[in-house]
Coordinates of C-alpha atoms in Angstrom, one line a residue:
Chain A
M1 CA 89.8 77.9 159.6
L2 CA 86.5 77.7 161.4
V3 CA 86.0 81.4 161.0
E4 CA 86.7 81.2 157.3
Q5 CA 84.3 78.3 156.9
S6 CA 81.7 80.2 158.9
V7 CA 82.0 83.1 156.4
R8 CA 81.5 80.7 153.6
G9 CA 78.6 79.1 155.4
W10 CA 77.0 82.5 155.9
R11 CA 77.5 83.4 152.2
A12 CA 76.0 80.1 151.2
A13 CA 73.0 80.5 153.5
R14 CA 72.4 84.1 152.3
Y15 CA 72.4 82.8 148.7
L16 CA 70.1 80.0 149.5
L17 CA 67.7 82.2 151.4
L18 CA 67.4 84.6 148.5
T19 CA 67.0 81.5 146.3
L20 CA 64.2 80.3 148.5
A21 CA 62.5 83.7 148.3
T22 CA 62.7 83.9 144.5
G23 CA 61.9 80.3 144.1
M24 CA 58.7 80.6 146.1
A25 CA 57.8 83.8 144.3
A26 CA 58.4 82.0 141.0
L27 CA 56.0 79.2 141.7
P28 CA 52.7 81.2 141.3
L29 CA 54.3 83.1 138.4
L30 CA 54.7 80.0 136.2
P31 CA 51.2 79.9 134.8
L32 CA 51.3 83.7 134.2
L33 CA 54.2 83.3 131.8
V34 CA 51.8 83.3 128.9
L35 CA 51.4 87.1 129.5
P36 CA 54.0 89.0 127.5
P37 CA 54.9 91.5 130.3
V38 CA 55.5 88.6 132.7
L39 CA 57.7 87.0 130.1
G40 CA 59.7 90.1 129.8
Q41 CA 60.2 90.2 133.5
A42 CA 61.2 86.5 133.5
R43 CA 64.0 87.3 131.1
R44 CA 65.2 90.1 133.3
W45 CA 65.0 87.8 136.3
A46 CA 67.0 85.1 134.4
E47 CA 69.8 87.6 133.7
W48 CA 69.9 88.7 137.3
E49 CA 70.0 85.2 138.6
R50 CA 72.7 84.3 136.1
G51 CA 74.8 87.2 137.3
R52 CA 74.3 86.2 140.9
A53 CA 75.3 82.5 140.1
H54 CA 78.4 83.6 138.2
A55 CA 79.4 85.9 141.0
H56 CA 79.0 83.2 143.5
I57 CA 81.2 80.6 141.7
G58 CA 83.6 83.3 140.7
A59 CA 83.2 82.8 137.0
D60 CA 83.6 85.6 134.4
Y61 CA 80.3 87.2 133.7
A62 CA 79.5 89.0 130.5
P63 CA 76.0 90.5 130.2
L64 CA 74.3 89.0 127.1
P65 CA 73.9 91.5 124.3
T66 CA 70.4 92.8 124.1
S67 CA 69.3 93.3 120.6
P68 CA 66.7 96.0 120.0
M69 CA 63.1 94.8 120.0
P70 CA 61.0 95.3 116.9
E71 CA 58.5 98.1 117.0
R72 CA 55.2 96.4 116.2
V73 CA 53.6 94.2 118.8
A74 CA 53.0 91.2 116.5
E75 CA 56.6 91.2 115.3
R76 CA 57.9 91.6 118.8
L77 CA 55.9 88.6 119.9
R78 CA 57.3 86.5 117.1
Y79 CA 60.8 87.8 117.9
V80 CA 60.4 86.8 121.6
L81 CA 59.0 83.4 120.8
R82 CA 61.8 82.7 118.4
D83 CA 64.6 83.9 120.7
P84 CA 66.3 80.9 122.5
G85 CA 66.8 83.3 125.4
T86 CA 63.1 83.2 126.1
W87 CA 62.9 79.5 126.3
R88 CA 66.0 79.4 128.4
S89 CA 64.4 81.8 130.9
I90 CA 61.2 79.8 131.1
R91 CA 63.0 76.6 131.6
G92 CA 65.2 78.3 134.2
L93 CA 62.2 79.7 136.0
A94 CA 60.5 76.3 136.2
V95 CA 63.6 74.6 137.6
H96 CA 64.2 77.4 140.0
A97 CA 60.6 77.3 141.3
L98 CA 60.9 73.6 142.2
L99 CA 64.6 72.8 142.8
G100 CA 65.3 76.4 144.0
T101 CA 62.7 76.2 146.7
L102 CA 64.0 72.8 147.8
V103 CA 67.6 73.9 148.1
G104 CA 66.3 77.2 149.6
I105 CA 64.8 75.1 152.5
V106 CA 68.3 73.6 153.0
G107 CA 69.6 77.1 153.3
L108 CA 66.8 77.9 155.8
L109 CA 67.7 74.9 157.9
A110 CA 71.4 75.7 157.7
A111 CA 70.8 79.3 158.8
L112 CA 68.3 78.7 161.6
G113 CA 69.2 75.2 162.8
V114 CA 71.9 76.0 165.3
P115 CA 70.1 79.1 166.9
S116 CA 66.8 77.2 167.1
A117 CA 68.5 74.2 168.8
L118 CA 70.1 76.6 171.4
V119 CA 66.7 78.3 172.0
K120 CA 65.1 74.9 172.4
V121 CA 67.6 73.8 175.0
A122 CA 67.0 77.0 176.9
V123 CA 63.3 76.9 177.0
W124 CA 62.2 73.2 176.6
W125 CA 61.2 72.9 180.3
A126 CA 59.0 76.1 180.2
V127 CA 56.8 75.5 177.2
P128 CA 53.6 73.5 177.6
V129 CA 54.1 71.3 174.5
P130 CA 56.8 68.6 174.3
V131 CA 60.0 69.7 172.6
T132 CA 61.8 67.2 170.4
F133 CA 65.5 67.0 169.8
V134 CA 66.5 65.0 166.7
G135 CA 62.9 63.7 166.7
I136 CA 63.1 62.4 170.3
P137 CA 61.0 64.3 172.9
A138 CA 63.1 65.6 175.8
H139 CA 62.4 64.2 179.2
G140 CA 65.0 65.8 181.3
W141 CA 68.0 68.0 181.1
G142 CA 70.2 65.1 180.3
S143 CA 68.4 64.1 177.1
A144 CA 67.8 67.8 176.3
L145 CA 71.5 68.7 176.4
I146 CA 72.6 65.6 174.5
G147 CA 69.8 66.1 171.9
G148 CA 70.6 69.8 171.7
L149 CA 74.3 69.0 171.2
A150 CA 73.5 66.5 168.5
E151 CA 71.3 69.1 166.7
V152 CA 74.0 71.9 167.0
V153 CA 76.6 69.5 165.6
G154 CA 74.3 68.4 162.8
Y155 CA 73.0 71.8 161.8
G156 CA 76.4 73.3 162.4
A157 CA 77.9 70.8 159.9
L158 CA 75.1 71.6 157.5
F159 CA 75.8 75.3 157.9
L160 CA 79.6 75.0 157.6
W161 CA 79.9 72.4 154.9
G162 CA 76.5 71.3 153.6
A163 CA 75.2 74.7 152.5
P164 CA 78.4 75.7 150.7
A165 CA 78.4 72.4 148.8
V166 CA 74.7 72.6 147.9
V167 CA 75.0 76.2 146.9
G168 CA 78.1 75.6 144.8
G169 CA 76.3 72.9 142.9
Y170 CA 73.1 74.9 142.5
A171 CA 74.9 78.1 141.4
R172 CA 76.8 76.1 138.8
L173 CA 73.6 74.5 137.6
T174 CA 71.9 77.9 137.4
A175 CA 74.9 79.4 135.5
R176 CA 74.9 76.6 133.0
M177 CA 71.2 76.5 132.6
L178 CA 70.7 80.2 132.0
S179 CA 73.8 80.9 129.9
P180 CA 73.6 80.5 126.2
S181 CA 75.4 77.4 124.8
D182 CA 78.6 77.7 122.9
A183 CA 76.7 77.0 119.7
E184 CA 74.3 79.7 120.4
L185 CA 77.1 82.2 121.2
R186 CA 78.7 81.2 117.9
A187 CA 75.5 81.8 116.1
D188 CA 75.1 85.2 117.8
R189 CA 78.6 86.2 116.8
L190 CA 78.0 84.9 113.3
S191 CA 74.8 86.9 112.9
E192 CA 76.6 90.0 114.2
R193 CA 79.3 89.4 111.7
V194 CA 76.8 88.9 108.9
E195 CA 75.2 92.2 109.8
E196 CA 78.6 94.0 109.7
L197 CA 79.5 92.4 106.4
S198 CA 76.2 93.3 104.8
H199 CA 76.8 96.8 105.9
T200 CA 80.4 97.0 104.5
R201 CA 79.2 95.2 101.4
A202 CA 76.6 97.8 100.9
E203 CA 79.2 100.5 101.3
A204 CA 81.6 98.7 99.0
L205 CA 78.9 98.5 96.4
Q206 CA 78.2 102.1 96.8
A207 CA 81.9 103.0 96.6
H208 CA 82.2 100.8 93.6
G209 CA 79.2 102.4 91.9
A210 CA 80.6 105.9 92.6
E211 CA 83.9 104.8 91.2
L212 CA 82.3 103.4 88.0
R213 CA 80.3 106.7 87.6
R214 CA 83.5 108.7 88.0
I215 CA 85.4 106.7 85.5
E216 CA 82.4 106.8 83.1
R217 CA 82.2 110.6 83.4
D218 CA 86.0 111.1 83.0
L219 CA 86.0 108.9 79.9
H220 CA 82.8 110.4 78.5
D221 CA 83.5 114.1 79.1
G222 CA 87.3 113.9 78.5
T223 CA 88.7 111.2 76.3
Q224 CA 85.6 110.4 74.2
A225 CA 84.9 114.1 73.5
R226 CA 88.5 114.6 72.4
L227 CA 88.4 111.6 70.1
V228 CA 85.2 112.9 68.5
A229 CA 86.8 116.3 68.0
L230 CA 89.9 114.6 66.6
A231 CA 87.9 112.4 64.1
M232 CA 85.9 115.5 63.0
R233 CA 89.1 117.6 62.3
M234 CA 90.6 114.7 60.4
G235 CA 87.5 114.3 58.3
I236 CA 87.4 118.0 57.4
A237 CA 91.1 118.0 56.7
E238 CA 90.7 115.0 54.4
R239 CA 88.1 117.0 52.3
M240 CA 90.2 120.2 52.4
V241 CA 93.6 118.7 51.6
A242 CA 93.3 119.3 47.8
D243 CA 91.7 122.8 47.9
D244 CA 93.3 124.3 51.0
P245 CA 96.3 122.3 52.1
E246 CA 97.4 125.0 54.6
Q247 CA 94.0 124.9 56.4
A248 CA 94.2 121.1 56.2
V249 CA 97.6 121.1 58.0
R250 CA 96.3 123.4 60.7
L251 CA 93.3 121.0 61.3
L252 CA 95.6 118.0 61.4
R253 CA 97.8 119.8 63.9
E254 CA 94.8 120.4 66.1
A255 CA 93.7 116.8 65.7
R256 CA 97.1 115.7 67.0
G257 CA 96.6 118.0 70.0
N258 CA 93.3 116.3 70.6
A259 CA 94.9 112.9 70.5
E260 CA 97.6 114.0 72.9
G261 CA 95.0 115.4 75.3
A262 CA 93.1 112.1 75.1
M263 CA 96.2 110.0 75.8
A264 CA 97.1 112.1 78.8
E265 CA 93.6 111.9 80.2
L266 CA 93.4 108.2 79.6
R267 CA 96.6 107.7 81.5
D268 CA 95.2 109.7 84.4
V269 CA 92.0 107.7 84.5
I270 CA 94.0 104.4 84.4
R271 CA 96.2 105.6 87.2
T272 CA 93.3 106.3 89.5
M273 CA 91.7 102.9 88.7
Y274 CA 94.8 100.7 89.2
P275 CA 98.3 102.3 89.1
P276 CA 100.2 100.4 86.4
I277 CA 103.3 100.2 88.6
L278 CA 101.3 97.8 90.9
T279 CA 101.1 95.4 88.0
D280 CA 104.8 95.8 87.1
R281 CA 106.3 95.8 90.6
G282 CA 103.7 94.7 93.1
L283 CA 102.8 96.6 96.2
N284 CA 106.4 96.7 97.6
G285 CA 107.9 98.0 94.5
A286 CA 105.2 100.5 93.9
V287 CA 105.4 101.8 97.5
S288 CA 109.2 102.1 97.2
A289 CA 108.7 104.2 94.1
L290 CA 106.2 106.4 96.0
G291 CA 108.7 106.8 98.8
A292 CA 111.5 107.8 96.4
R293 CA 109.2 110.4 94.9
C294 CA 108.0 111.9 98.2
T295 CA 109.3 115.3 99.0
V296 CA 110.0 114.2 102.6
P297 CA 112.8 111.7 103.1
T298 CA 110.9 108.4 103.4
R299 CA 112.0 105.0 104.8
V300 CA 110.0 102.0 103.6
R301 CA 110.2 98.8 105.7
T302 CA 108.5 95.8 104.2
E303 CA 108.6 92.1 103.9
E304 CA 107.6 89.4 101.4
L305 CA 103.8 89.9 101.2
G306 CA 102.9 87.0 98.9
A307 CA 100.0 87.3 96.5
L308 CA 97.5 90.0 97.3
P309 CA 94.1 90.7 95.8
A310 CA 94.3 93.6 93.4
A311 CA 91.7 95.7 95.3
V312 CA 93.7 95.3 98.5
E313 CA 96.9 96.3 96.7
A314 CA 95.2 99.4 95.2
A315 CA 93.6 100.4 98.5
A316 CA 96.9 100.0 100.3
Y317 CA 98.8 101.9 97.6
F318 CA 96.3 104.8 97.7
A319 CA 96.2 104.9 101.5
I320 CA 100.0 105.2 101.6
A321 CA 100.1 107.7 98.8
E322 CA 97.5 109.8 100.7
A323 CA 99.4 109.5 104.0
L324 CA 102.6 110.6 102.3
T325 CA 100.9 113.6 100.7
N326 CA 99.5 114.5 104.1
A327 CA 102.9 114.3 105.7
A328 CA 104.5 116.4 103.0
K329 CA 101.7 119.0 102.6
H330 CA 100.2 119.6 106.1
A331 CA 102.5 118.0 108.7
A332 CA 105.7 119.8 107.9
A333 CA 107.5 116.5 108.6
T334 CA 111.2 116.0 108.1
S335 CA 111.0 112.2 107.8
V336 CA 108.4 109.5 107.2
D337 CA 108.5 105.8 108.1
V338 CA 106.3 103.4 106.1
A339 CA 105.9 99.8 107.4
I340 CA 104.1 97.1 105.5
A341 CA 103.6 93.6 106.9
R342 CA 101.3 90.7 106.5
T343 CA 100.2 88.4 109.3
G344 CA 98.1 85.6 108.1
A345 CA 95.1 87.1 106.3
T346 CA 95.7 90.6 107.4
L347 CA 97.8 93.3 105.7
R348 CA 99.0 95.9 108.1
I349 CA 100.3 99.3 107.1
E350 CA 101.7 102.0 109.4
V351 CA 102.8 105.4 108.2
T352 CA 104.5 107.5 110.9
D353 CA 105.7 111.1 110.3
D354 CA 107.6 113.4 112.7
G355 CA 105.5 116.4 111.8
I356 CA 103.3 118.8 113.8
G357 CA 100.4 116.4 114.3
G358 CA 96.8 117.6 114.8
A359 CA 95.5 115.8 111.7
D360 CA 91.9 114.8 111.8
D361 CA 89.1 113.7 109.4
T362 CA 87.7 117.2 109.2
R363 CA 90.8 118.8 107.7
G364 CA 91.0 117.9 104.1
T365 CA 89.5 114.8 102.5
G366 CA 92.7 112.7 102.6
I367 CA 92.1 110.8 105.8
S368 CA 88.3 110.3 105.3
G369 CA 89.2 109.1 101.8
I370 CA 91.5 106.5 103.2
R371 CA 88.8 105.4 105.7
R372 CA 86.1 105.1 103.0
R373 CA 88.4 103.1 100.7
V374 CA 89.6 100.8 103.4
A375 CA 86.1 100.3 104.9
A376 CA 84.8 99.2 101.5
L377 CA 87.2 96.2 101.8
D378 CA 86.1 95.5 105.4
G379 CA 89.3 96.9 106.7
T380 CA 90.0 99.5 109.4
A381 CA 91.9 102.8 109.4
S382 CA 93.0 104.8 112.5
V383 CA 94.7 108.1 112.9
V384 CA 96.6 109.1 116.0
S385 CA 97.8 112.6 115.7
P386 CA 98.2 114.6 118.9
V387 CA 99.0 118.3 118.5
G388 CA 102.8 118.5 118.3
G389 CA 103.0 115.1 116.6
P390 CA 103.9 112.5 115.7
T391 CA 101.2 111.4 113.4
V392 CA 100.6 107.6 113.0
I393 CA 98.2 106.3 110.4
R394 CA 97.4 102.6 110.7
V395 CA 95.5 100.6 108.1
E396 CA 94.5 97.0 108.4
L397 CA 93.1 95.2 105.4
P398 CA 91.8 91.6 105.3
C399 CA 93.6 89.8 102.4
A400 CA 92.5 86.2 102.5
S401 CA 93.2 85.0 99.0
Chain B
M1 CA 118.8 104.3 60.6
R2 CA 118.3 100.6 61.1
V3 CA 115.8 100.0 63.9
V4 CA 114.8 96.9 65.8
I5 CA 111.4 97.2 67.3
V6 CA 110.3 95.1 70.4
E7 CA 106.5 95.7 70.7
D8 CA 103.9 93.1 71.3
N9 CA 100.9 95.3 70.3
V10 CA 100.5 94.7 66.6
V11 CA 98.7 98.0 65.9
L12 CA 101.5 100.0 67.6
A13 CA 104.3 97.9 66.0
E14 CA 102.8 98.5 62.6
G15 CA 102.3 102.2 63.3
L16 CA 106.0 102.5 64.4
K17 CA 107.1 100.6 61.3
L18 CA 105.0 102.9 59.1
L19 CA 106.4 106.0 60.8
L20 CA 110.0 104.8 60.4
E21 CA 109.7 103.7 56.8
T22 CA 107.9 106.9 55.6
S23 CA 110.7 108.8 57.2
G24 CA 113.4 107.0 55.3
H25 CA 114.5 104.6 58.0
E26 CA 114.5 100.8 58.1
A27 CA 112.6 98.6 60.5
A28 CA 115.0 95.7 60.4
A29 CA 113.0 93.5 62.7
V30 CA 109.8 93.6 64.8
L31 CA 109.9 91.3 67.9
G32 CA 106.8 90.4 69.9
D33 CA 108.8 89.8 73.1
A34 CA 112.3 90.5 74.4
E35 CA 113.6 86.9 74.4
G36 CA 115.4 87.1 71.1
L37 CA 116.6 90.7 71.5
V38 CA 120.3 90.1 71.9
E39 CA 120.3 87.7 69.0
A40 CA 118.4 90.1 66.8
V41 CA 120.8 92.9 67.7
D42 CA 123.7 90.6 66.6
R43 CA 122.0 89.7 63.4
H44 CA 120.8 93.1 62.3
A45 CA 123.3 95.4 63.9
P46 CA 120.7 98.2 64.4
D47 CA 121.5 101.8 65.1
I48 CA 118.9 101.8 67.8
V49 CA 116.4 99.4 69.5
I50 CA 112.9 100.6 70.5
V51 CA 111.6 98.5 73.4
D52 CA 108.2 98.6 75.0
V53 CA 108.2 98.2 78.8
R54 CA 105.3 95.8 79.0
L55 CA 105.9 92.6 77.2
P56 CA 104.9 88.9 77.3
P57 CA 105.0 86.6 79.1
T58 CA 104.1 88.4 82.3
Y59 CA 103.3 91.9 81.0
R60 CA 105.1 93.7 83.7
D61 CA 108.4 95.5 83.1
E62 CA 110.3 92.8 81.2
G63 CA 111.0 95.3 78.4
L64 CA 112.8 97.6 80.8
R65 CA 114.8 94.7 82.3
A66 CA 115.6 93.4 78.8
A67 CA 116.9 96.9 77.8
I68 CA 119.1 97.1 80.8
Q69 CA 120.5 93.6 80.2
A70 CA 121.0 94.2 76.5
R71 CA 123.0 97.3 77.3
R72 CA 125.1 95.4 79.9
A73 CA 125.9 92.8 77.1
R74 CA 126.4 95.5 74.4
P75 CA 127.3 98.8 76.1
D76 CA 127.3 100.6 72.8
L77 CA 123.8 99.6 72.0
A78 CA 121.4 102.6 71.7
V79 CA 118.1 101.9 73.4
L80 CA 114.8 103.8 73.4
V81 CA 112.4 102.5 76.1
F82 CA 109.0 103.3 75.1
S83 CA 106.0 103.1 77.4
Q84 CA 102.4 103.9 78.0
Y85 CA 103.3 105.5 81.3
V86 CA 106.5 106.7 82.8
E87 CA 107.9 106.2 86.3
E88 CA 110.8 108.1 87.8
V89 CA 112.2 104.9 89.3
Y90 CA 112.3 103.3 85.9
A91 CA 114.3 106.2 84.5
T92 CA 116.7 106.0 87.4
E93 CA 117.2 102.3 86.9
L94 CA 117.7 102.8 83.1
F95 CA 120.2 105.5 83.5
T96 CA 122.2 104.0 86.3
D97 CA 124.7 102.3 83.9
G98 CA 125.3 105.5 82.0
A99 CA 123.2 107.9 80.0
R100 CA 125.0 107.5 76.6
G101 CA 122.6 106.3 74.0
V102 CA 119.6 105.9 76.3
G103 CA 116.1 107.2 75.9
Y104 CA 112.9 106.9 77.9
L105 CA 109.8 108.3 76.3
L106 CA 106.0 108.1 76.6
K107 CA 104.4 106.5 73.6
D108 CA 102.3 109.7 73.3
R109 CA 105.4 111.4 71.9
V110 CA 105.1 109.7 68.5
A111 CA 102.3 112.2 67.8
R112 CA 104.9 114.9 67.3
V113 CA 106.7 113.0 64.5
D114 CA 109.6 115.5 64.1
E115 CA 110.4 115.7 67.7
F116 CA 110.1 111.9 68.1
L117 CA 112.5 111.3 65.1
G118 CA 114.8 113.9 66.5
A119 CA 114.9 112.1 69.9
L120 CA 115.4 108.8 68.1
D121 CA 118.3 110.2 66.1
R122 CA 119.9 111.8 69.2
V123 CA 119.8 108.5 71.1
A124 CA 121.2 106.6 68.2
Q125 CA 124.1 109.1 68.1
G126 CA 124.9 108.4 71.8
G127 CA 122.8 111.2 73.2
T128 CA 119.9 111.0 75.7
A129 CA 116.2 111.5 75.6
V130 CA 114.1 111.8 78.8
D131 CA 110.4 112.3 78.7
P132 CA 109.3 115.7 79.9
E133 CA 106.8 113.8 82.2
V134 CA 109.7 112.2 84.0
V135 CA 111.5 115.6 84.3
H136 CA 108.3 117.0 85.7
Q137 CA 108.1 114.2 88.3
L138 CA 111.6 115.0 89.3
L139 CA 111.1 118.7 89.6
T140 CA 108.1 118.5 91.8
R141 CA 110.4 117.3 94.6
R142 CA 110.7 120.2 97.0
Q143 CA 113.8 119.2 98.8
H144 CA 115.7 118.0 95.8
P145 CA 119.3 119.3 95.7
L146 CA 118.3 120.8 92.4
S147 CA 115.9 123.2 94.1
R148 CA 118.8 125.6 94.4
L149 CA 118.6 126.2 90.6
T150 CA 116.5 129.1 89.3
S151 CA 113.5 128.2 87.3
R152 CA 115.2 129.2 84.0
E153 CA 118.2 127.0 85.0
Q154 CA 115.9 124.1 85.7
E155 CA 114.3 124.5 82.3
V156 CA 117.8 124.4 80.7
L157 CA 118.7 121.3 82.7
A158 CA 115.4 119.7 81.8
L159 CA 116.2 120.2 78.1
M160 CA 119.7 118.9 78.6
A161 CA 118.3 115.9 80.2
E162 CA 116.1 115.5 77.1
G163 CA 119.4 115.3 75.3
L164 CA 119.3 118.6 73.4
G165 CA 122.4 120.5 72.4
N166 CA 123.0 124.2 73.3
G167 CA 121.8 125.4 70.0
E168 CA 118.5 123.5 70.2
I169 CA 118.0 124.6 73.8
A170 CA 118.5 128.2 72.8
R171 CA 115.9 127.8 70.0
R172 CA 113.4 126.2 72.3
L173 CA 113.7 128.8 75.0
V174 CA 114.0 131.7 72.5
V175 CA 117.3 133.0 73.9
T176 CA 120.8 133.3 72.5
E177 CA 123.3 130.4 72.6
G178 CA 125.5 132.5 74.8
A179 CA 122.8 132.9 77.4
V180 CA 122.3 129.1 77.4
H181 CA 126.1 128.7 77.8
K182 CA 126.0 131.0 80.9
H183 CA 123.1 129.1 82.4
I184 CA 124.8 125.8 82.0
G185 CA 127.9 127.2 83.6
R186 CA 125.9 128.2 86.7
I187 CA 124.2 124.8 86.8
F188 CA 127.5 123.1 86.9
T189 CA 128.7 125.4 89.7
K190 CA 125.6 124.9 91.7
L191 CA 125.7 121.1 91.3
G192 CA 129.4 121.2 92.3
L193 CA 130.6 119.7 89.0
A194 CA 134.3 120.5 88.5
E195 CA 135.8 121.8 85.3
G196 CA 136.9 119.2 82.9
D197 CA 135.5 117.5 79.9
S198 CA 132.3 119.4 79.2
G199 CA 130.5 116.5 77.6
H200 CA 131.2 114.4 80.7
R201 CA 130.0 117.1 83.0
R202 CA 126.9 117.4 81.0
V203 CA 126.1 113.7 81.5
R204 CA 126.9 114.0 85.2
A205 CA 124.5 116.9 85.5
V206 CA 121.8 114.9 83.8
L207 CA 122.5 111.9 86.1
A208 CA 122.4 114.1 89.2
Y209 CA 119.1 115.2 87.8
L210 CA 117.8 111.7 87.3
G211 CA 119.4 110.1 90.3
G212 CA 118.1 112.6 92.8

């Protein structure tokens, strides 16, 4: 028990001695904090001190995220001044310089008190100046031994119990003082999230723009052109019908061909925008239809999904369609398992096939297509496909409605 | 033919009516939704009902459901389900209760008036009409039991599924009726359909085809 306590005492003394050293070093540095390089060092010191305090009290320590500094000096200065971490470091340094030095002295006393008392007892009679024990000068061996014993007991108690208590308190204070507050952490997480969202939003806008352009091109080059050709043939046929009915009939037949082509193209365009079966049957029904049509036997496991945003339904549908196509075309699978589930505001999809595996983003556009489409909705897609299989494609889509 | 049309889109309903009337048929009633379907069937006793898949109030597949229900209530009722797009599962659902007097076509098919009227007539007579697009969806299945059929046999079966008779199939494929007969015999053998009533086997072949 005493040994254990001594170890704790020694740890505490070591911590306090280091505190004394840094505290004393910090004192002359305080006025120099106006210099940017010193400020930078202060932040580094604060982080080191924080880590030390956390380690001592046995608390979880996570290094603070360091955001990249702006390039230009003026911007960097503004950034540093606005950062709460800077002010936290300065405040910490000031407290450390004063309070740290004080508790450091306690550490010094705890570490050196007992040895110095013993030395004093050994040499009091040989030195020319009077030696005091507990403030009382020693006059003879009797008073020296009693005084020395009192000092050993006092400093010993300080070493064994006082120092650990002081250091515990000071380490907790340091940890609290130098760690960002919960509100600050929340703000940090929020700003990270905002950055992520603006990124995915930009991607979504880009994907949306590309999609609009594709639809415009399909309608313009295909359907619209065919309708123009159709109207033209009908107009000519109308003029010809009296003079050359045979030719008019030929033109009308061609016009009907144009109309059929336009209808087929229009259907394809609509299908790529939002498959009609999603409207009719919802995601579950549409995926069951996909599974029934897949060339590989497919099992669809699903549950009641509630109302889902149309974009999420469409993305989920296309991801599953793409995964099934992959399983049938490249994986040489003999069975596929599709699972759809919703937990709170997240739609989870898992497509597993028992094929040969080895699928990656570089082979074909299927998987990267899924990824792009899902990322545009702030979702995630992952592919696990070791050579030899099985291949598991997981998609998660946020679906707060 | 007396026809009841269930179609909420006025332009399409008018077009269908025009097409029927110019071809010597009668559009006995045009309904905007499927609610009064059975009642209209009782009142007008049509030879066939043409039903759009998407109808009010929800614009999903109430036309399809209404057609299936109407046929459960009136098994002899000939129904042509008519849609802007086709889905294999819809065909399967539609033909589950039997293929007599059932048709499932893309609206695109009205462009070929003669073929459309032919299909309408066939369904009204108790035959079947399945859109080539559905047939195509079924045939793209690699491991389908029907994959044992040769491509010519598949073509013949596809035309059977569309409801054509041997003579018409022969004309479409530009072969003799005897050749068509032989193909059909081999299809029945490969699908394991026993000898018996040939009309019945025909329906079962088509159902095997549709049901996967």
